[in-house]
Coordinates of C-alpha atoms and ligand atoms in Angstrom, one line a residue:
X1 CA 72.8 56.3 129.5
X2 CA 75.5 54.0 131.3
X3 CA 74.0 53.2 134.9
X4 CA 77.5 52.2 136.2
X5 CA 80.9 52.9 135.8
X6 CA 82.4 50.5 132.7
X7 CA 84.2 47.5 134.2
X8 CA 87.3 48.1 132.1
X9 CA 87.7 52.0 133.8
X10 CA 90.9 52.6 133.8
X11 CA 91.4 53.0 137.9
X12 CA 95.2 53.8 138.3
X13 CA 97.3 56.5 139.5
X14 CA 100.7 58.2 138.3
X15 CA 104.3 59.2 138.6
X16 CA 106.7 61.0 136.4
X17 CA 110.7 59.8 136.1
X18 CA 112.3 62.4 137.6
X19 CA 110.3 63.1 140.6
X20 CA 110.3 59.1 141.6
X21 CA 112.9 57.1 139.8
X22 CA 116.4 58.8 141.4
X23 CA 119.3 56.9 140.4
X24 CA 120.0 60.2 138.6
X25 CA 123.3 58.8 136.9
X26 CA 123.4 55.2 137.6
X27 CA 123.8 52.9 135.1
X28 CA 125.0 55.4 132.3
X29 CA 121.7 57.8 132.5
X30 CA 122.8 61.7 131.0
X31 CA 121.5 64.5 133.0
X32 CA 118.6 66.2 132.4
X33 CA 117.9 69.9 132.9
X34 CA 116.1 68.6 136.5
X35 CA 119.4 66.9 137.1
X36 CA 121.5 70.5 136.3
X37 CA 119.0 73.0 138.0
X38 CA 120.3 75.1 140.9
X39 CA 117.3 77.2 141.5
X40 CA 115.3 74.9 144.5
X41 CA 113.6 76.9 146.8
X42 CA 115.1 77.4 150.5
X43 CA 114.6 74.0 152.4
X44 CA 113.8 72.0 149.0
X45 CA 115.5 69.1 147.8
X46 CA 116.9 68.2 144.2
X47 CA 115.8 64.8 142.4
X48 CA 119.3 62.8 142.6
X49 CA 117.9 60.4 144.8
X50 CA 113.7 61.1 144.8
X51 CA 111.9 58.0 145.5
X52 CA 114.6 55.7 144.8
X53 CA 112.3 53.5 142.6
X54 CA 114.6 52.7 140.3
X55 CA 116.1 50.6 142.7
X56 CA 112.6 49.4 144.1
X57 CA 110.6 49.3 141.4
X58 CA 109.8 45.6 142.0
X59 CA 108.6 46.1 145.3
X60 CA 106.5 49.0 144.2
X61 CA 104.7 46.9 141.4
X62 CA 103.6 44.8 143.8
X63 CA 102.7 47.5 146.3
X64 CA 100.4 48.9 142.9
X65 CA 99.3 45.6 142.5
X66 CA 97.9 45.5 146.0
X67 CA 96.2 48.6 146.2
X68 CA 94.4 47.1 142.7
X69 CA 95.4 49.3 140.0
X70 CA 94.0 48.5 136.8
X71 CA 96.9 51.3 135.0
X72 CA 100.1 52.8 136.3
X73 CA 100.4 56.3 134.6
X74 CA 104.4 56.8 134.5
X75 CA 107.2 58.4 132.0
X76 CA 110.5 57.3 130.7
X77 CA 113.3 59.2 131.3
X78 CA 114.9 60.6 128.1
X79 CA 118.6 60.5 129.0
X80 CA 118.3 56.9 130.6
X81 CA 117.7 55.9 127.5
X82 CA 119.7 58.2 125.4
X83 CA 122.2 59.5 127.6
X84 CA 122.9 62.3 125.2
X85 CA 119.7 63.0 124.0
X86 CA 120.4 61.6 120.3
X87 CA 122.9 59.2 119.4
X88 CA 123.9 56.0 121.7
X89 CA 121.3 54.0 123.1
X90 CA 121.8 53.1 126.9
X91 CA 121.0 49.1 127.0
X92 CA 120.4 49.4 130.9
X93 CA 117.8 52.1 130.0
X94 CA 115.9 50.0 127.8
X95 CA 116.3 47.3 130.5
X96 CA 114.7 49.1 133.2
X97 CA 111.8 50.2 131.5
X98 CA 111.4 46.5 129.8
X99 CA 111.2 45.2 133.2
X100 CA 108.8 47.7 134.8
X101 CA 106.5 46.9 131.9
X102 CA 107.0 43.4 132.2
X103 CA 106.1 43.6 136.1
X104 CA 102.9 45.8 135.6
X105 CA 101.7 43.1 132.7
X106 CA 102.2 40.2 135.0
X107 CA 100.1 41.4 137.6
X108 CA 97.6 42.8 135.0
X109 CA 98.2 47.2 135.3
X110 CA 97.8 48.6 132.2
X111 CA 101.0 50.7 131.5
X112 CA 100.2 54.4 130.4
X113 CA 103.8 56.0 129.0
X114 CA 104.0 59.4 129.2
X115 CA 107.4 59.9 126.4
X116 CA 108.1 63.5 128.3
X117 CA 107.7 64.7 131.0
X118 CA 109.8 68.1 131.9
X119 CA 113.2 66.3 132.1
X120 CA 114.8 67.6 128.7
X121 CA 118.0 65.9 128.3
X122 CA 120.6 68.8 129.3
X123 CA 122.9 67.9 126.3
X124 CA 119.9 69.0 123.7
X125 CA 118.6 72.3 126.0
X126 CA 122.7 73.5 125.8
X127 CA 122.3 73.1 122.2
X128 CA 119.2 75.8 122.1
X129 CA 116.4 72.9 123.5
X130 CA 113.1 73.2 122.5
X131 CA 113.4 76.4 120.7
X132 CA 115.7 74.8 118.3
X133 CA 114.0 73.2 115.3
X134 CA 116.7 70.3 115.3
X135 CA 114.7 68.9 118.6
X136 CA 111.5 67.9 116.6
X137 CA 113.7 65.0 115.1
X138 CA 115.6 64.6 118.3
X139 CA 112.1 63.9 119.9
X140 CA 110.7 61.5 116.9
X141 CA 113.9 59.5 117.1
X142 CA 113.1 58.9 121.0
X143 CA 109.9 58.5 120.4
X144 CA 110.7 55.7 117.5
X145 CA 112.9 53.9 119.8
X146 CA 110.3 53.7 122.5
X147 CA 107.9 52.4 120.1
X148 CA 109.6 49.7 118.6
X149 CA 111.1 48.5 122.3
X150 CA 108.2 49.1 123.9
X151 CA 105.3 49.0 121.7
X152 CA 104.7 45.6 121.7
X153 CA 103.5 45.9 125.0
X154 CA 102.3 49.7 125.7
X155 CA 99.3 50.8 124.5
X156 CA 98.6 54.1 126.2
X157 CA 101.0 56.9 124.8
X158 CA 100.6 60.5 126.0
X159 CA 103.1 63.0 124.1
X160 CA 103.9 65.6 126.3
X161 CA 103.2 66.5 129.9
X162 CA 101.6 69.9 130.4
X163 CA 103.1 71.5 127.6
X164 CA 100.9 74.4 128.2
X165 CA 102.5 74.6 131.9
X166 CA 105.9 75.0 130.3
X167 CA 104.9 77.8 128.1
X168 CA 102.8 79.6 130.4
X169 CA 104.8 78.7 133.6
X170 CA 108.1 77.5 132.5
X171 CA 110.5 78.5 135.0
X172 CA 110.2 75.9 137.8
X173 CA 109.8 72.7 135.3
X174 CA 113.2 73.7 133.9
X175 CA 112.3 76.5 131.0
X176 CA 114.9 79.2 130.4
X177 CA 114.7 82.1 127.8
X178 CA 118.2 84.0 127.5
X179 CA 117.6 87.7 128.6
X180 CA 118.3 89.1 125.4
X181 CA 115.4 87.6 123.7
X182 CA 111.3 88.5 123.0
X183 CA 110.2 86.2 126.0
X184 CA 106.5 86.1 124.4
X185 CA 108.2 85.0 120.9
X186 CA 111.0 82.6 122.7
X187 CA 107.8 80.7 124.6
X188 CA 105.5 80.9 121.4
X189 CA 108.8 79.3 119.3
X190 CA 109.2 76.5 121.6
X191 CA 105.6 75.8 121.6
X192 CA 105.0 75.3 117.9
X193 CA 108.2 73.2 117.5
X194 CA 106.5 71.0 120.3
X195 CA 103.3 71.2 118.5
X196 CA 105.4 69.7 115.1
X197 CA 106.7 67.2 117.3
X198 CA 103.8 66.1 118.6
X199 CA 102.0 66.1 115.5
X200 CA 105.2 64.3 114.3
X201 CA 105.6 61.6 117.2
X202 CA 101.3 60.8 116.9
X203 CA 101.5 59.7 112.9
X204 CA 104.5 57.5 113.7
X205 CA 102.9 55.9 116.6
X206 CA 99.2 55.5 114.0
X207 CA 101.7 54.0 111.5
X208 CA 103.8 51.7 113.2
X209 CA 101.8 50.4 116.0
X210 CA 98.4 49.2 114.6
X211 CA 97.3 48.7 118.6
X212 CA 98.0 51.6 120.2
X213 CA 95.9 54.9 121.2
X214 CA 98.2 58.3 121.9
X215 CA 97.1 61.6 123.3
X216 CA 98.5 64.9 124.5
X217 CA 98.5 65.6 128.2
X218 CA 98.1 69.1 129.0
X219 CA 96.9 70.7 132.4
X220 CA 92.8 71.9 131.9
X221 CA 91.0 73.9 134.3
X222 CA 87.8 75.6 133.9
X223 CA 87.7 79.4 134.4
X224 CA 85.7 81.9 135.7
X225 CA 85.0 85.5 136.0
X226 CA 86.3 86.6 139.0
X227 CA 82.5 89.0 138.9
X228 CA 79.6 89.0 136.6
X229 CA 81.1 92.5 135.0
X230 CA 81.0 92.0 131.2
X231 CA 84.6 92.9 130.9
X232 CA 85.7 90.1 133.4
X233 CA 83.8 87.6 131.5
X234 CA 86.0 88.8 128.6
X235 CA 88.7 88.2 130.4
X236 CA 87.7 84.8 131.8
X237 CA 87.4 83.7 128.1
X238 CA 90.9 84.8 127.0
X239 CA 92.2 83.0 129.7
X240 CA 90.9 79.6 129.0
X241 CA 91.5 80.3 125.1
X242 CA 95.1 81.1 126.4
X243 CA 95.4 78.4 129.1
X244 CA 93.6 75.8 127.9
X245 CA 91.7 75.7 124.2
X246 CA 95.2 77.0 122.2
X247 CA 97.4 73.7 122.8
X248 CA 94.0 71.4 122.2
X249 CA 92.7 73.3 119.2
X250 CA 96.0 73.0 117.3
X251 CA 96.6 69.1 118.4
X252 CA 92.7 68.0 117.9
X253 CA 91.9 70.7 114.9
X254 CA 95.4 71.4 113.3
X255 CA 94.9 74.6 113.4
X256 CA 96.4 77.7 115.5
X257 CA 93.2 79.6 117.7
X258 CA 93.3 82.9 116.5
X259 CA 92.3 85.3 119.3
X260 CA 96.5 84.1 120.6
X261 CA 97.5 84.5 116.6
X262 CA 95.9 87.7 117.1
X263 CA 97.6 88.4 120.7
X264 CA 100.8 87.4 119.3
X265 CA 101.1 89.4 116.3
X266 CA 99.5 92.7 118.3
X267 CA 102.6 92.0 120.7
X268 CA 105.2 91.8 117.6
X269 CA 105.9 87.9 118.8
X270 CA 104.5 85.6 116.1
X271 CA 106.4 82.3 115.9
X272 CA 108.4 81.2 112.8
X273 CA 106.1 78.2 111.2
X274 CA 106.6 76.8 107.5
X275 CA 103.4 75.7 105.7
X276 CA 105.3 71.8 105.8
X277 CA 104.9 72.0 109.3
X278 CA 101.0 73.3 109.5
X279 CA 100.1 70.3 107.5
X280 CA 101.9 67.8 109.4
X281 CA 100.0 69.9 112.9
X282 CA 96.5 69.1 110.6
X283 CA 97.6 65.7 109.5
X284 CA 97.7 64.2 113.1
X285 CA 94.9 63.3 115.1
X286 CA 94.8 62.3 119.0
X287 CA 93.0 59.3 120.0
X288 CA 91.8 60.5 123.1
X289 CA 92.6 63.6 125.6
X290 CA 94.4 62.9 128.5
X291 CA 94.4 66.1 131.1
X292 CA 95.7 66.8 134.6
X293 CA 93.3 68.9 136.8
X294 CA 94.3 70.5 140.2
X295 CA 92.3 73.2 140.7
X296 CA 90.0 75.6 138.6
X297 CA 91.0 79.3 137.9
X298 CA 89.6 82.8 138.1
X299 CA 90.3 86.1 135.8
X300 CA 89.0 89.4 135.9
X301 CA 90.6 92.3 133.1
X302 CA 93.7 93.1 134.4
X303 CA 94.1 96.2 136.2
X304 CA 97.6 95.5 138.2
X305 CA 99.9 93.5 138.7
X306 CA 100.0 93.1 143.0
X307 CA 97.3 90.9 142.7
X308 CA 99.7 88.5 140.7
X309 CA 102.0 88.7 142.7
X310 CA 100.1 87.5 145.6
X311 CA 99.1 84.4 144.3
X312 CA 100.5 80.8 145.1
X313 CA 102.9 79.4 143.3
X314 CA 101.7 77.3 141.0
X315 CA 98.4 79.2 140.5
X316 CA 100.2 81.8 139.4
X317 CA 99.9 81.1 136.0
X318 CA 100.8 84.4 134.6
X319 CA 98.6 87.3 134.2
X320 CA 98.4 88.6 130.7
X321 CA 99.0 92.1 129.7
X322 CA 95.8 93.6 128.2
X323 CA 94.2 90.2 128.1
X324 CA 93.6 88.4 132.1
X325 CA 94.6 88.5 135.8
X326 CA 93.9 85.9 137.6
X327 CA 92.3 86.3 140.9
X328 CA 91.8 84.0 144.1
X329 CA 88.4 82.8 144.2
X330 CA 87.0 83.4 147.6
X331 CA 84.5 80.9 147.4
X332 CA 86.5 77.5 147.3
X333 CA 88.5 76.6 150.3
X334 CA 92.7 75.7 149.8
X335 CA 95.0 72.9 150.3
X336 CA 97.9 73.7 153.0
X337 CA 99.9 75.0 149.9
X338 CA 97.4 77.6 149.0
X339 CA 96.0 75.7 146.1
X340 CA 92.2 76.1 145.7
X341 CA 89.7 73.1 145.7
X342 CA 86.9 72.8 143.6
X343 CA 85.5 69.2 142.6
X344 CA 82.7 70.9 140.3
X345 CA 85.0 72.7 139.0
X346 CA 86.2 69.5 137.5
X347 CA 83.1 68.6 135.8
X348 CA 82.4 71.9 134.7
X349 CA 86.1 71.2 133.0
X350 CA 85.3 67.4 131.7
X351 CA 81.9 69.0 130.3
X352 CA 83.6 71.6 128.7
X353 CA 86.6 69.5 126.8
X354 CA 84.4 66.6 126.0
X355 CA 81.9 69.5 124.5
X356 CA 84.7 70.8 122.6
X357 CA 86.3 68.2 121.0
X358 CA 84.1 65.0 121.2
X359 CA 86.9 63.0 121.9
X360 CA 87.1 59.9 124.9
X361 CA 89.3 61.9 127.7
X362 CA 92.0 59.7 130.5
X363 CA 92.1 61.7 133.4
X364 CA 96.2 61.8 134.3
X365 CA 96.8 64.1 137.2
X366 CA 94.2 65.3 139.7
X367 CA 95.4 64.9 143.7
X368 CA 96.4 66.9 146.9
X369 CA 99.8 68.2 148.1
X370 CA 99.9 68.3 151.8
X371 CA 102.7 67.6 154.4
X372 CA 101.5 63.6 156.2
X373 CA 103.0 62.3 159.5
X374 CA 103.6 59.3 160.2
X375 CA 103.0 58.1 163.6
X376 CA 104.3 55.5 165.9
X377 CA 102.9 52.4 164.8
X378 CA 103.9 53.6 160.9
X379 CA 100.3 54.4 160.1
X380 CA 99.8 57.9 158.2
X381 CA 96.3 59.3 158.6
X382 CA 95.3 61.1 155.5
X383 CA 92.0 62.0 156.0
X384 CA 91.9 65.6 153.9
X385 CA 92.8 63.4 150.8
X386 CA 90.4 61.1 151.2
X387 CA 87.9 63.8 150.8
X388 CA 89.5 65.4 148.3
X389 CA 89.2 62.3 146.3
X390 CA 85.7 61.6 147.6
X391 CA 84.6 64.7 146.2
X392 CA 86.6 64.6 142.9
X393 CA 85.2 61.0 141.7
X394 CA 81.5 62.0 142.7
X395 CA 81.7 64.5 140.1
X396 CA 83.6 62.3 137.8
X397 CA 81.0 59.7 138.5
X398 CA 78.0 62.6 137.2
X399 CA 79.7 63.1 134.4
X400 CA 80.2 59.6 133.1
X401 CA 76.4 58.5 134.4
X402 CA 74.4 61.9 133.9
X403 CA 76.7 64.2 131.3
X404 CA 77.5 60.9 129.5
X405 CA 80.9 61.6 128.9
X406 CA 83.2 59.1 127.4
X407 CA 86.1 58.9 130.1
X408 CA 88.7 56.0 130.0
X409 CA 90.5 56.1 133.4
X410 CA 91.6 58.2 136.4
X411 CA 95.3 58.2 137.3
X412 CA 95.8 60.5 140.5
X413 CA 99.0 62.0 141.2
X414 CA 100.3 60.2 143.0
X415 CA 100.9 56.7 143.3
X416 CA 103.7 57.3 145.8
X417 CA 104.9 60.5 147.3
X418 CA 107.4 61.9 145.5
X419 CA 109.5 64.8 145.0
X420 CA 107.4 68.2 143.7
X421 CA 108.4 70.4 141.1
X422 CA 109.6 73.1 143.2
X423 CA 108.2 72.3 147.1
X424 CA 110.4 69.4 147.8
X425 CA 109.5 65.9 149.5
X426 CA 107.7 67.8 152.2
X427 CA 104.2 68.4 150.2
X428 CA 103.5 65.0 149.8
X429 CA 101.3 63.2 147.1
X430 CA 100.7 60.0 147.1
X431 CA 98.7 56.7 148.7
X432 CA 102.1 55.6 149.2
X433 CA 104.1 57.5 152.1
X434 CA 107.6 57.0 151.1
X435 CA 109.9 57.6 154.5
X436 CA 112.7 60.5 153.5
X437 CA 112.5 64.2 154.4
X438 CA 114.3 66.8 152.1
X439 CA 117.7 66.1 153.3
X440 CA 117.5 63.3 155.3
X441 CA 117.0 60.4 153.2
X442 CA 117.0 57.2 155.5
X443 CA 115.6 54.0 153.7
X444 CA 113.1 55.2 151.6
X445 CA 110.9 52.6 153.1
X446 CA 107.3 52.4 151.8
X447 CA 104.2 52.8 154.1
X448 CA 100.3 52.3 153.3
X449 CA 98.6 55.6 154.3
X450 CA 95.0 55.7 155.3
X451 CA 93.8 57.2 151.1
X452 CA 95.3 53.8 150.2
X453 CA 93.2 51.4 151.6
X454 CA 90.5 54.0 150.7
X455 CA 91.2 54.2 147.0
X456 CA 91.3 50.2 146.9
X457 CA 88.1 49.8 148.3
X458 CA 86.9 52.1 146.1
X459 CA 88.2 50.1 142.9
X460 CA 87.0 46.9 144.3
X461 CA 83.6 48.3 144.3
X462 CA 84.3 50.5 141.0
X463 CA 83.3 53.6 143.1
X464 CA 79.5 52.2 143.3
X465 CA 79.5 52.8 147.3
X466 CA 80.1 56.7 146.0
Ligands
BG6_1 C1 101.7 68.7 137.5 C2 102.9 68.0 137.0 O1 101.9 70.0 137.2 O2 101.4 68.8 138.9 C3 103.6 67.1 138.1 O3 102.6 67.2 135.9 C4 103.5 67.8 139.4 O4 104.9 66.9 137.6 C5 102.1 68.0 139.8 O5 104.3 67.2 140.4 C6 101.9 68.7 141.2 O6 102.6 69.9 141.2 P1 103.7 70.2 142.3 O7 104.3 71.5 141.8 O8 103.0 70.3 143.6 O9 104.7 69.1 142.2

């Protein structure tokens, strides 16, 4: 049993390209479907502009550098470096990303690549996007080309961001089913071709770069009956077979869980496979799980659908006919944008996924969206996410020292604040406070909030003080 945290924890913190690069067409980048939406909420802004780190990144390197990350969790934009999606390679693409790596290697932060997060290159989605089967060479190509430019260098890959959030919750990361089609069987289509991807983009990566580990990123969250009725329990248990177990099962045991086979031909929406591509699902094997965690979730059967429609935004992961509801939980308390808090709830979820698939986990989201001020003398007192982090890494810590689980690193979201999927600038992220409001962008200038210092203390000491 380890008595302390291993000296070589990953202790980092994350970003995604679209939400905290900007620069949305400089330097020949293509759009992405982020870059083409029109839907933002009421008093949200787009991403043209974000963070503006692609014009700061050097400055923000060494900002990382001094709050002592040991990894920087971040993703490349697809269309910077192929502004079409396939085809022509942007030089000034490869460029940036060369030199961001370069920068976190110099002052020793491990880089962890994320090859896609949400920002589909808008060429490829006109062209029928993920539910076309010509994208799962589209995405080996990119991934090939980030592998021989950056391989070298990177040895942290994660596939795909959340590609269980896209499925289940596509809308506001950029997911659009035409009208006329089975939703159930568009969503289920665009998942397996991602699944042949994956599988596709992981045995290139164990081929070609004898040094590097690569792992699938999808949001985990335990779930529980929303009461001790045996039917919600049954509920509770299609929902994390739903939410959670069908995207691991298939990338960690090649094969397809078959209470959402079942689900899926009941409902007349089974996906088109070929046996070619089951083999190359079951040929490919993760080195490790890497999972973002927010928040926990409850079910109960369904019985209607107002309940849904109460819920939160992003909690909202949709209710399923016949199969869950989710519910609020009334015994966790909520951030200021209604999303429920529940540290144990994150061991429960690390127990559970390390019990499942025995495989080392990287920890690539977990944080708190809440609106800072900053006050005369530029300080930002962010005392809520200290103890939302407090409480997070104490159970993180049991389960390394007591549960014994293998877990490489913990990357919050976010190193800086950024721009959220769909709440704008305004629900802030980061140990970073980066000066802009929606739509008023002024310098950008950076600013050390009170979590920051917090969080480097805590590396210093590798959370022993916890
Ligand atoms: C995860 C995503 O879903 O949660 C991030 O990987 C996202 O891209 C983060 O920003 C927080 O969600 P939101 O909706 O508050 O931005």
């Amino acid at each position: 049993m380890p008595k302390k945290i291993n000296d070589n924890f990953l202790w980092g913190a994350s970003t995604s390209a679209y939400q905290f690069e900007g620069g949305y067409n400089a330097d020949r980048k293509g759009l992405s479907v982020q870059d083409v939406r029109n839907n933002y909420p009421e008093g949200t802004t787009n991403f043209e502009v974000a963070s503006d780190h692609y014009n700061k990144w050097k400055e923000d390197v060494k900002m990382m550098s001094e709050l002592g990350l040991k990894s920087y969790r971040f993703s490349i934009s697809w269309t910077r470096i192929l502004p079409n999606g396939r085809g022509d390679i942007n030089k000034k693409g490869l460029e940036f990303y060369n030199n961001l790596i370069n920068e976190l290697i110099k002052y020793n932060i491990t880089p962890i690549v994320t090859i896609y997060h949400f920002d589909l290159p808008d060429k490829l989605d006109k062209d029928g996007g993920w539910h076309n089967k010509n994208i799962i060479e589209d995405f080996l190509n990119y991934s090939k080309i980030l592998f021989e430019n950056f391989g070298d260098r990177v040895n942290h890959w994660l596939t795909i961001n959340e590609q269980n959030i896209m499925i289940l919750f596509g809308e506001i990361v950029g997911i659009k089913i035409p009208e006329t089609e089975n939703k159930i069987k568009y969503l289920y289509q665009i998942n397996h071709n991602m699944m042949v991807a994956q599988a596709k983009v992981i045995n290139l990566c164990h081929k070609t770069l004898s040094n590097s580990k690569i792992g699938p990123a999808p949001n985990i969250a335990c779930v529980y009956p929303g009461t001790s009725k045996p039917i919600d329990n049954l509920a509770a248990f299609n929902m994390k077979v739903m939410r959670n177990w069908f995207y691991l099962d298939t990338c960690v045991f090649g094969r397809y869980n078959k209470l959402v086979l079942n689900y899926l031909r009941e409902n007349n929406s089974m996906f088109e496979y070929t046996i070619e591509e089951m083999n190359e699902i079951n040929s490919a094997k993760p080195d490790f799980i890497a999972f973002n965690y927010y928040t926990s979730s409850t079910a109960i059967f369904p019985f209607s659908d107002k309940l849904f429609d109460e819920m939160p935004s992003q909690q909202k992961i949709k209710s399923v006919k016949g199969m869950y509801q989710q519910v609020k939980n009334d015994n966790l308390n909520k951030t200021d944008f209604g999303w429920e808090i529940d540290a144990i709830g994150f061991r429960n979820t690390l127990r559970e996924l390390y019990d499942r698939y025995n495989l080392p986990l990287l920890i690539t989201e977990n944080g708190i969206g809440g609106y800072d001020k900053i006050d005369n003398n530029y300080q930002i007192h962010d005392q809520y996410r200290i103890k939302y982090y407090k409480e997070h890494i104490k159970q993180m810590k049991i389960a390394i020292l007591q549960d014994n689980i293998d877990i490489i690193g913990y990357n919050p979201w976010s190193a800086f604040d950024l721009v959220s999927t769909h709440e704008g600038v305004k629900k802030r992220y980061g140990f970073i406070y980066v000066d802009r409001e929606d739509f008023d962008l002024k310098e950008c200038k950076r600013y050390k909030k009170d979590s920051f210092y917090w969080y480097k203390n805590l590396i210093e000491n590798n959370a022993n003080e916890l």
